[in-house]
Short mmCIF file of C-alpha atoms in Angstrom, two decimals:
data_model
loop_
_atom_site.label_atom_id
_atom_site.label_comp_id
_atom_site.label_asym_id
_atom_site.label_seq_id
_atom_site.Cartn_x
_atom_site.Cartn_y
_atom_site.Cartn_z
CA UNK A 1 130.34 14.20 -58.64
CA UNK A 2 127.61 16.56 -57.50
CA UNK A 3 127.03 15.65 -53.84
CA UNK A 4 124.37 17.00 -51.46
CA UNK A 5 124.81 16.77 -47.70
CA UNK A 6 121.74 17.17 -45.50
CA UNK A 7 122.67 18.69 -42.15
CA UNK A 8 125.48 21.07 -41.17
CA UNK A 9 126.50 19.25 -38.01
CA UNK A 10 129.82 17.66 -37.14
CA UNK A 11 129.44 14.73 -39.54
CA UNK A 12 127.95 16.82 -42.34
CA UNK A 13 130.66 19.48 -42.33
CA UNK A 14 133.40 16.85 -42.01
CA UNK A 15 132.22 14.73 -44.95
CA UNK A 16 131.59 17.83 -47.09
CA UNK A 17 135.15 19.05 -46.51
CA UNK A 18 136.78 15.66 -47.08
CA UNK A 19 134.87 15.11 -50.33
CA UNK A 20 135.46 18.64 -51.59
CA UNK A 21 139.19 18.19 -51.12
CA UNK A 22 139.21 15.15 -53.43
CA UNK A 23 137.43 17.04 -56.17
CA UNK A 24 133.69 16.65 -55.64
CA UNK A 25 131.22 19.54 -55.72
CA UNK A 26 129.64 19.42 -52.27
CA UNK A 27 126.63 21.42 -51.10
CA UNK A 28 125.41 21.34 -47.50
CA UNK A 29 121.72 22.04 -46.87
CA UNK A 30 120.63 22.98 -43.35
CA UNK A 31 117.24 23.90 -41.94
CA UNK A 32 118.53 26.76 -39.79
CA UNK A 33 118.80 30.34 -41.03
CA UNK A 34 122.53 30.15 -40.31
CA UNK A 35 124.55 26.99 -39.55
CA UNK A 36 124.90 26.65 -35.78
CA UNK A 37 125.79 23.93 -33.25
CA UNK A 38 123.31 22.29 -30.93
CA UNK A 39 124.56 20.90 -27.64
CA UNK A 40 127.21 21.34 -24.99
CA UNK A 41 130.61 19.80 -24.34
CA UNK A 42 131.73 16.49 -25.80
CA UNK A 43 134.78 14.26 -25.93
CA UNK A 44 136.74 13.62 -29.09
CA UNK A 45 138.40 10.31 -28.40
CA UNK A 46 141.84 9.52 -29.87
CA UNK A 47 140.10 7.65 -32.71
CA UNK A 48 138.14 10.80 -33.54
CA UNK A 49 141.23 12.96 -33.26
CA UNK A 50 142.65 11.00 -36.19
CA UNK A 51 139.79 12.35 -38.31
CA UNK A 52 140.37 15.90 -37.08
CA UNK A 53 144.00 15.45 -38.12
CA UNK A 54 142.89 14.39 -41.61
CA UNK A 55 140.69 17.50 -41.75
CA UNK A 56 143.59 19.72 -40.70
CA UNK A 57 141.84 21.13 -37.62
CA UNK A 58 143.43 19.05 -34.86
CA UNK A 59 146.08 21.62 -33.77
CA UNK A 60 143.44 24.32 -33.28
CA UNK A 61 141.11 21.84 -31.55
CA UNK A 62 143.87 20.86 -29.13
CA UNK A 63 144.58 24.53 -28.43
CA UNK A 64 140.91 25.32 -27.75
CA UNK A 65 139.95 22.10 -25.98
CA UNK A 66 141.12 20.51 -22.76
CA UNK A 67 143.08 17.26 -22.45
CA UNK A 68 141.18 14.59 -20.56
CA UNK A 69 143.23 11.86 -18.94
CA UNK A 70 140.68 10.03 -16.81
CA UNK A 71 137.01 9.16 -16.23
CA UNK A 72 136.28 8.79 -12.53
CA UNK A 73 132.96 8.07 -10.85
CA UNK A 74 131.98 7.69 -7.19
CA UNK A 75 128.96 6.33 -5.34
CA UNK A 76 127.31 9.20 -3.47
CA UNK A 77 126.66 7.70 -0.04
CA UNK A 78 129.82 5.67 0.46
CA UNK A 79 132.28 7.68 -1.66
CA UNK A 80 133.44 4.37 -3.13
CA UNK A 81 134.95 4.46 -6.63
CA UNK A 82 132.70 2.71 -9.14
CA UNK A 83 134.28 3.94 -12.40
CA UNK A 84 137.95 4.55 -13.06
CA UNK A 85 139.29 4.55 -16.62
CA UNK A 86 142.60 6.10 -17.66
CA UNK A 87 143.33 7.27 -21.19
CA UNK A 88 147.10 7.04 -20.95
CA UNK A 89 148.66 3.66 -20.18
CA UNK A 90 151.57 3.77 -22.64
CA UNK A 91 154.03 6.47 -23.60
CA UNK A 92 152.54 6.74 -27.10
CA UNK A 93 148.97 7.22 -25.84
CA UNK A 94 147.29 10.62 -26.13
CA UNK A 95 144.52 11.88 -23.85
CA UNK A 96 140.93 12.42 -24.86
CA UNK A 97 140.00 15.88 -26.07
CA UNK A 98 137.20 17.59 -24.15
CA UNK A 99 135.84 20.43 -26.28
CA UNK A 100 132.69 22.46 -26.51
CA UNK A 101 130.49 21.61 -29.49
CA UNK A 102 130.35 25.28 -30.52
CA UNK A 103 134.14 25.47 -30.68
CA UNK A 104 134.48 22.28 -32.70
CA UNK A 105 131.69 23.45 -34.99
CA UNK A 106 133.50 26.74 -35.66
CA UNK A 107 136.67 24.88 -36.62
CA UNK A 108 134.83 22.50 -38.95
CA UNK A 109 132.82 25.34 -40.52
CA UNK A 110 136.03 27.27 -41.20
CA UNK A 111 137.58 24.17 -42.81
CA UNK A 112 134.49 23.71 -44.99
CA UNK A 113 134.53 27.34 -46.10
CA UNK A 114 138.25 27.18 -46.87
CA UNK A 115 137.72 24.03 -48.93
CA UNK A 116 135.02 25.70 -51.02
CA UNK A 117 132.00 23.81 -49.70
CA UNK A 118 128.71 25.49 -50.63
CA UNK A 119 126.46 26.12 -47.61
CA UNK A 120 122.70 26.55 -48.09
CA UNK A 121 120.84 27.57 -44.91
CA UNK A 122 117.04 27.81 -44.59
CA UNK A 123 116.53 24.58 -46.53
CA UNK A 124 114.39 22.11 -44.56
CA UNK A 125 114.59 18.81 -46.40
CA UNK A 126 111.38 16.79 -46.72
CA UNK A 127 112.35 13.97 -49.09
CA UNK A 128 115.15 12.54 -51.25
CA UNK A 129 114.70 10.33 -54.29
CA UNK A 130 116.67 9.60 -57.45
CA UNK A 131 119.19 12.36 -56.79
CA UNK A 132 116.52 14.98 -56.09
CA UNK A 133 115.96 16.79 -52.81
CA UNK A 134 112.55 18.16 -51.93
CA UNK A 135 112.37 20.99 -49.43
CA UNK A 136 109.62 22.48 -47.29
CA UNK A 137 107.31 24.48 -49.49
CA UNK A 138 107.76 22.18 -52.46
CA UNK A 139 111.08 23.50 -53.74
CA UNK A 140 113.39 20.92 -55.31
CA UNK A 141 117.04 20.56 -56.31
CA UNK A 142 117.83 17.92 -58.90
CA UNK A 143 120.84 16.29 -60.47
CA UNK A 144 122.80 15.05 -57.46
CA UNK A 145 124.92 11.95 -57.99
CA UNK A 146 124.85 11.24 -54.26
CA UNK A 147 122.87 12.51 -51.28
CA UNK A 148 124.37 12.09 -47.79
CA UNK A 149 121.99 12.24 -44.85
CA UNK A 150 123.90 13.73 -41.91
CA UNK A 151 120.85 15.35 -40.31
CA UNK A 152 121.07 13.44 -37.04
CA UNK A 153 118.46 11.83 -34.83
CA UNK A 154 115.71 14.08 -36.22
CA UNK A 155 116.29 12.90 -39.80
CA UNK A 156 113.17 12.72 -41.98
CA UNK A 157 115.05 10.68 -44.59
CA UNK A 158 116.37 7.84 -42.47
CA UNK A 159 114.16 4.75 -42.06
CA UNK A 160 115.80 3.99 -38.72
CA UNK A 161 113.33 3.10 -35.97
CA UNK A 162 115.05 3.63 -32.64
CA UNK A 163 114.08 2.71 -29.10
CA UNK A 164 113.63 5.66 -26.76
CA UNK A 165 115.72 5.30 -23.60
CA UNK A 166 113.97 5.91 -20.27
CA UNK A 167 116.56 8.40 -19.02
CA UNK A 168 118.04 11.55 -20.52
CA UNK A 169 119.92 14.45 -18.95
CA UNK A 170 119.94 18.20 -18.60
CA UNK A 171 123.14 19.84 -19.82
CA UNK A 172 124.69 23.26 -19.43
CA UNK A 173 127.95 25.16 -19.78
CA UNK A 174 129.50 27.30 -17.05
CA UNK A 175 132.87 29.02 -16.55
CA UNK A 176 135.33 26.91 -14.61
CA UNK A 177 135.09 28.23 -11.04
CA UNK A 178 137.93 29.13 -8.74
CA UNK A 179 138.15 25.76 -7.04
CA UNK A 180 140.72 23.02 -6.69
CA UNK A 181 138.17 20.40 -5.63
CA UNK A 182 137.99 18.95 -9.15
CA UNK A 183 140.87 18.62 -11.64
CA UNK A 184 140.62 20.25 -15.06
CA UNK A 185 141.70 17.13 -16.93
CA UNK A 186 139.17 14.56 -15.72
CA UNK A 187 135.52 13.72 -16.28
CA UNK A 188 134.00 13.31 -12.81
CA UNK A 189 130.64 11.75 -11.96
CA UNK A 190 128.75 10.83 -8.80
CA UNK A 191 125.90 8.31 -8.67
CA UNK A 192 123.11 7.40 -6.31
CA UNK A 193 122.14 3.95 -7.55
CA UNK A 194 121.38 4.43 -11.28
CA UNK A 195 118.50 6.86 -10.87
CA UNK A 196 120.70 9.84 -9.98
CA UNK A 197 123.83 10.88 -11.81
CA UNK A 198 125.59 14.22 -11.61
CA UNK A 199 128.69 15.05 -13.66
CA UNK A 200 131.29 17.69 -14.45
CA UNK A 201 133.44 17.59 -17.57
CA UNK A 202 136.07 20.05 -18.84
CA UNK A 203 135.03 21.68 -22.11
CA UNK A 204 137.95 23.93 -23.06
CA UNK A 205 137.25 27.42 -24.39
CA UNK A 206 134.14 28.79 -26.01
CA UNK A 207 134.60 30.59 -29.36
CA UNK A 208 136.12 34.01 -28.82
CA UNK A 209 136.88 33.37 -25.15
CA UNK A 210 140.05 32.45 -23.30
CA UNK A 211 138.58 31.25 -20.00
CA UNK A 212 138.17 27.52 -19.48
CA UNK A 213 134.61 26.28 -19.14
CA UNK A 214 132.90 23.13 -17.93
CA UNK A 215 129.94 21.09 -19.06
CA UNK A 216 127.68 20.01 -16.21
CA UNK A 217 124.96 17.40 -16.44
CA UNK A 218 122.23 15.89 -14.30
CA UNK A 219 120.44 12.66 -15.17
CA UNK A 220 116.65 12.75 -15.41
CA UNK A 221 113.87 10.44 -16.57
CA UNK A 222 113.19 11.35 -20.18
CA UNK A 223 109.71 12.75 -19.47
CA UNK A 224 110.52 14.71 -16.31
CA UNK A 225 112.06 17.84 -17.84
CA UNK A 226 108.90 19.95 -17.36
CA UNK A 227 108.62 18.87 -13.73
CA UNK A 228 112.27 19.79 -13.10
CA UNK A 229 111.69 23.25 -14.58
CA UNK A 230 108.53 23.75 -12.53
CA UNK A 231 110.31 22.88 -9.29
CA UNK A 232 113.01 25.51 -9.91
CA UNK A 233 116.75 25.64 -9.30
CA UNK A 234 116.67 26.01 -5.50
CA UNK A 235 115.37 22.48 -4.96
CA UNK A 236 117.78 21.18 -7.58
CA UNK A 237 120.77 22.90 -5.93
CA UNK A 238 119.83 21.22 -2.66
CA UNK A 239 119.78 17.82 -4.37
CA UNK A 240 123.20 18.42 -5.96
CA UNK A 241 124.67 19.62 -2.66
CA UNK A 242 123.36 16.53 -0.91
CA UNK A 243 124.86 14.16 -3.49
CA UNK A 244 128.12 15.92 -4.30
CA UNK A 245 129.08 19.06 -2.35
CA UNK A 246 132.36 19.49 -4.29
CA UNK A 247 130.37 20.12 -7.48
CA UNK A 248 128.39 23.06 -6.10
CA UNK A 249 130.80 25.79 -7.34
CA UNK A 250 129.87 24.62 -10.83
CA UNK A 251 126.13 24.09 -10.36
CA UNK A 252 125.42 27.19 -8.30
CA UNK A 253 126.26 29.26 -11.38
CA UNK A 254 122.96 28.06 -12.85
CA UNK A 255 120.38 30.55 -11.58
CA UNK A 256 117.53 29.84 -14.03
CA UNK A 257 116.24 26.64 -15.55
CA UNK A 258 116.56 27.97 -19.11
CA UNK A 259 120.35 27.83 -18.71
CA UNK A 260 120.07 24.04 -18.97
CA UNK A 261 118.95 22.01 -21.98
CA UNK A 262 117.14 18.68 -21.84
CA UNK A 263 118.62 15.90 -23.97
CA UNK A 264 116.74 12.68 -24.69
CA UNK A 265 118.44 9.56 -25.95
CA UNK A 266 117.48 6.61 -28.10
CA UNK A 267 119.15 3.45 -29.29
CA UNK A 268 119.06 1.85 -32.70
CA UNK A 269 121.14 0.91 -35.72
CA UNK A 270 120.13 1.13 -39.37
CA UNK A 271 120.56 -2.27 -40.97
CA UNK A 272 121.23 -0.91 -44.47
CA UNK A 273 123.07 2.42 -44.45
CA UNK A 274 122.73 3.11 -48.14
CA UNK A 275 120.13 3.09 -50.88
CA UNK A 276 120.22 4.18 -54.51
CA UNK A 277 122.22 7.45 -54.47
CA UNK A 278 121.43 7.97 -50.75
CA UNK A 279 123.68 7.13 -47.81
CA UNK A 280 123.38 7.71 -44.06
CA UNK A 281 126.05 8.77 -41.56
CA UNK A 282 126.10 9.68 -37.87
CA UNK A 283 122.89 9.63 -35.86
CA UNK A 284 120.86 9.18 -39.04
CA UNK A 285 122.46 5.72 -39.22
CA UNK A 286 122.95 4.79 -35.54
CA UNK A 287 121.92 6.23 -32.17
CA UNK A 288 122.98 5.47 -28.60
CA UNK A 289 123.31 7.10 -25.21
CA UNK A 290 126.45 9.19 -24.59
CA UNK A 291 127.62 6.84 -21.82
CA UNK A 292 130.74 5.75 -23.75
CA UNK A 293 131.37 9.22 -25.21
CA UNK A 294 131.43 8.00 -28.81
CA UNK A 295 128.62 9.90 -30.59
CA UNK A 296 130.58 12.67 -32.33
CA UNK A 297 133.45 10.27 -32.97
CA UNK A 298 131.13 7.85 -34.77
CA UNK A 299 129.93 10.66 -37.06
CA UNK A 300 133.51 11.70 -37.83
CA UNK A 301 134.53 8.11 -38.55
CA UNK A 302 131.52 7.61 -40.85
CA UNK A 303 132.50 10.75 -42.77
CA UNK A 304 136.11 9.63 -43.13
CA UNK A 305 135.16 6.10 -44.14
CA UNK A 306 132.74 7.32 -46.81
CA UNK A 307 135.32 9.67 -48.30
CA UNK A 308 137.94 6.92 -48.34
CA UNK A 309 135.51 4.43 -49.91
CA UNK A 310 134.68 6.83 -52.74
CA UNK A 311 138.36 7.54 -53.40
CA UNK A 312 139.33 3.87 -53.20
CA UNK A 313 136.56 2.79 -55.60
CA UNK A 314 137.13 5.61 -58.11
CA UNK A 315 133.71 7.09 -57.28
CA UNK A 316 131.83 3.98 -58.43
CA UNK A 317 128.83 4.12 -56.06
CA UNK A 318 127.92 0.48 -56.67
CA UNK A 319 131.26 -0.45 -55.08
CA UNK A 320 131.94 2.49 -52.77
CA UNK A 321 128.73 2.48 -50.74
CA UNK A 322 128.91 -1.22 -49.83
CA UNK A 323 132.60 -0.75 -48.99
CA UNK A 324 131.70 2.16 -46.69
CA UNK A 325 129.07 0.04 -44.94
CA UNK A 326 131.45 -2.89 -44.53
CA UNK A 327 134.32 -0.69 -43.30
CA UNK A 328 132.25 0.67 -40.41
CA UNK A 329 130.11 -2.39 -39.62
CA UNK A 330 132.00 -4.14 -36.83
CA UNK A 331 133.27 -1.07 -35.01
CA UNK A 332 129.75 0.34 -34.99
CA UNK A 333 128.15 -2.94 -33.89
CA UNK A 334 130.57 -3.44 -31.02
CA UNK A 335 130.19 0.07 -29.62
CA UNK A 336 126.42 0.08 -30.08
CA UNK A 337 126.18 -3.23 -28.20
CA UNK A 338 128.45 -2.09 -25.37
CA UNK A 339 126.57 1.20 -25.05
CA UNK A 340 123.30 -0.72 -24.72
CA UNK A 341 124.86 -2.93 -22.03
CA UNK A 342 126.50 -0.16 -19.99
CA UNK A 343 123.78 2.50 -20.04
CA UNK A 344 121.26 0.80 -17.67
CA UNK A 345 124.00 0.45 -15.06
CA UNK A 346 124.23 4.26 -14.85
CA UNK A 347 120.80 5.49 -16.00
CA UNK A 348 117.82 3.36 -15.00
CA UNK A 349 115.42 2.61 -12.16
CA UNK A 350 117.08 -0.74 -11.48
CA UNK A 351 118.37 -1.46 -7.99
CA UNK A 352 120.09 -4.70 -8.95
CA UNK A 353 122.28 -3.28 -11.74
CA UNK A 354 123.94 -0.59 -9.55
CA UNK A 355 124.69 -3.26 -6.94
CA UNK A 356 126.22 -5.44 -9.67
CA UNK A 357 128.17 -2.45 -10.99
CA UNK A 358 129.54 -1.36 -7.63
CA UNK A 359 130.21 -4.67 -5.89
CA UNK A 360 131.18 -7.01 -8.72
CA UNK A 361 131.85 -5.33 -12.07
CA UNK A 362 133.97 -2.41 -10.84
CA UNK A 363 136.25 -4.52 -8.60
CA UNK A 364 136.66 -6.95 -11.50
CA UNK A 365 137.49 -4.07 -13.85
CA UNK A 366 140.58 -3.27 -11.79
CA UNK A 367 142.11 -6.72 -12.30
CA UNK A 368 144.69 -6.87 -15.15
CA UNK A 369 144.33 -6.94 -18.11
CA UNK A 370 140.83 -5.42 -17.84
CA UNK A 371 142.06 -1.85 -17.08
CA UNK A 372 144.02 -1.89 -20.35
CA UNK A 373 140.95 -3.20 -22.20
CA UNK A 374 138.82 -0.41 -20.71
CA UNK A 375 141.38 2.14 -21.85
CA UNK A 376 141.23 0.70 -25.36
CA UNK A 377 137.44 0.83 -25.21
CA UNK A 378 137.11 4.52 -24.34
CA UNK A 379 139.83 5.50 -26.79
CA UNK A 380 137.70 3.97 -29.56
CA UNK A 381 140.18 1.29 -30.58
CA UNK A 382 138.46 -1.86 -29.34
CA UNK A 383 137.91 -2.76 -33.02
CA UNK A 384 139.41 -1.30 -36.20
CA UNK A 385 137.36 1.88 -36.75
CA UNK A 386 137.62 1.78 -40.55
CA UNK A 387 138.23 -1.75 -41.72
CA UNK A 388 139.79 -2.57 -45.08
CA UNK A 389 140.03 0.96 -46.51
CA UNK A 390 143.45 2.58 -46.96
CA UNK A 391 143.90 6.27 -46.38
CA UNK A 392 144.19 8.39 -49.48
CA UNK A 393 147.74 8.21 -50.73
CA UNK A 394 148.49 4.88 -49.05
#
């Protein structure tokens, strides 16, 4: 088939490569002059690492990323633990993979190029209908058997109406400082109620570099980015030092506000992820906060499920697209629901929810078998990620 993919992000490059390898002609259209990543560090959970393995990039990703064995959070004033989730609870468990988005993007772009995927930059898509793409300026490309919208939360094709979340975060990347205060294999966070959250996460190596780096983040109300920039970094550094002195070797490397990027979040799930010759994956199909660290993994799983559905149904779209939707339905619903439930406990103006989190939910989460369930949750295996679709060759 002739297949168009809109968006050269993680999901778009992954699905283009997987489909090209099973014989389809895949063309990726991206609005930027050259394909490039947007964002900072992320976590590829074990469920997402399975997709990287299928793409053939997992060994390089493991070499460039950083293993993450634990998520640990503390309350700022008391120092009390209020989040503690381990990735490894059995000998056959693997850690999470903390990796910078730019590094993962480079690996996926190389895989796409090696597979023979056609990349078309400077193509801003405006519409898709009956196998035809319309671009800014009125240009069109016709004759596609399938169009895949992988253009993310800013998609102009997706009918998804999402709910804006009240809190976002500023993100940045810094070299890992010469400090032993924080381990290089854990995501660490400190909270003051739910209105303040500061975090440090390993992010492996940037492309072309050998030094380990870290992603740092600071929670903010979604509309307060301009105010934060106007106040400057000195006031911000004082706030970080007051909440979490051990994190200052990371944050003091930020000397100008333009070193940090504001991210805003929304929540929503597209009820029908396919139409006639048009299908949605990743944030074009579902959006949530990054609290459970599943965003990039969801896009990778969508890509893998769609490729497997097409192969399993002999490229019959009338069968393959419903099978794709069904294969991802329950995993997506469960994680979307849990993300919606957890996020206000860590990013909101509520005073009751942090009390509930710290005094009731966290102590309860340490009682067996809940720690094992939490491990399964963050690893992405709380439900079958791709239900009812065998891998190619099975």
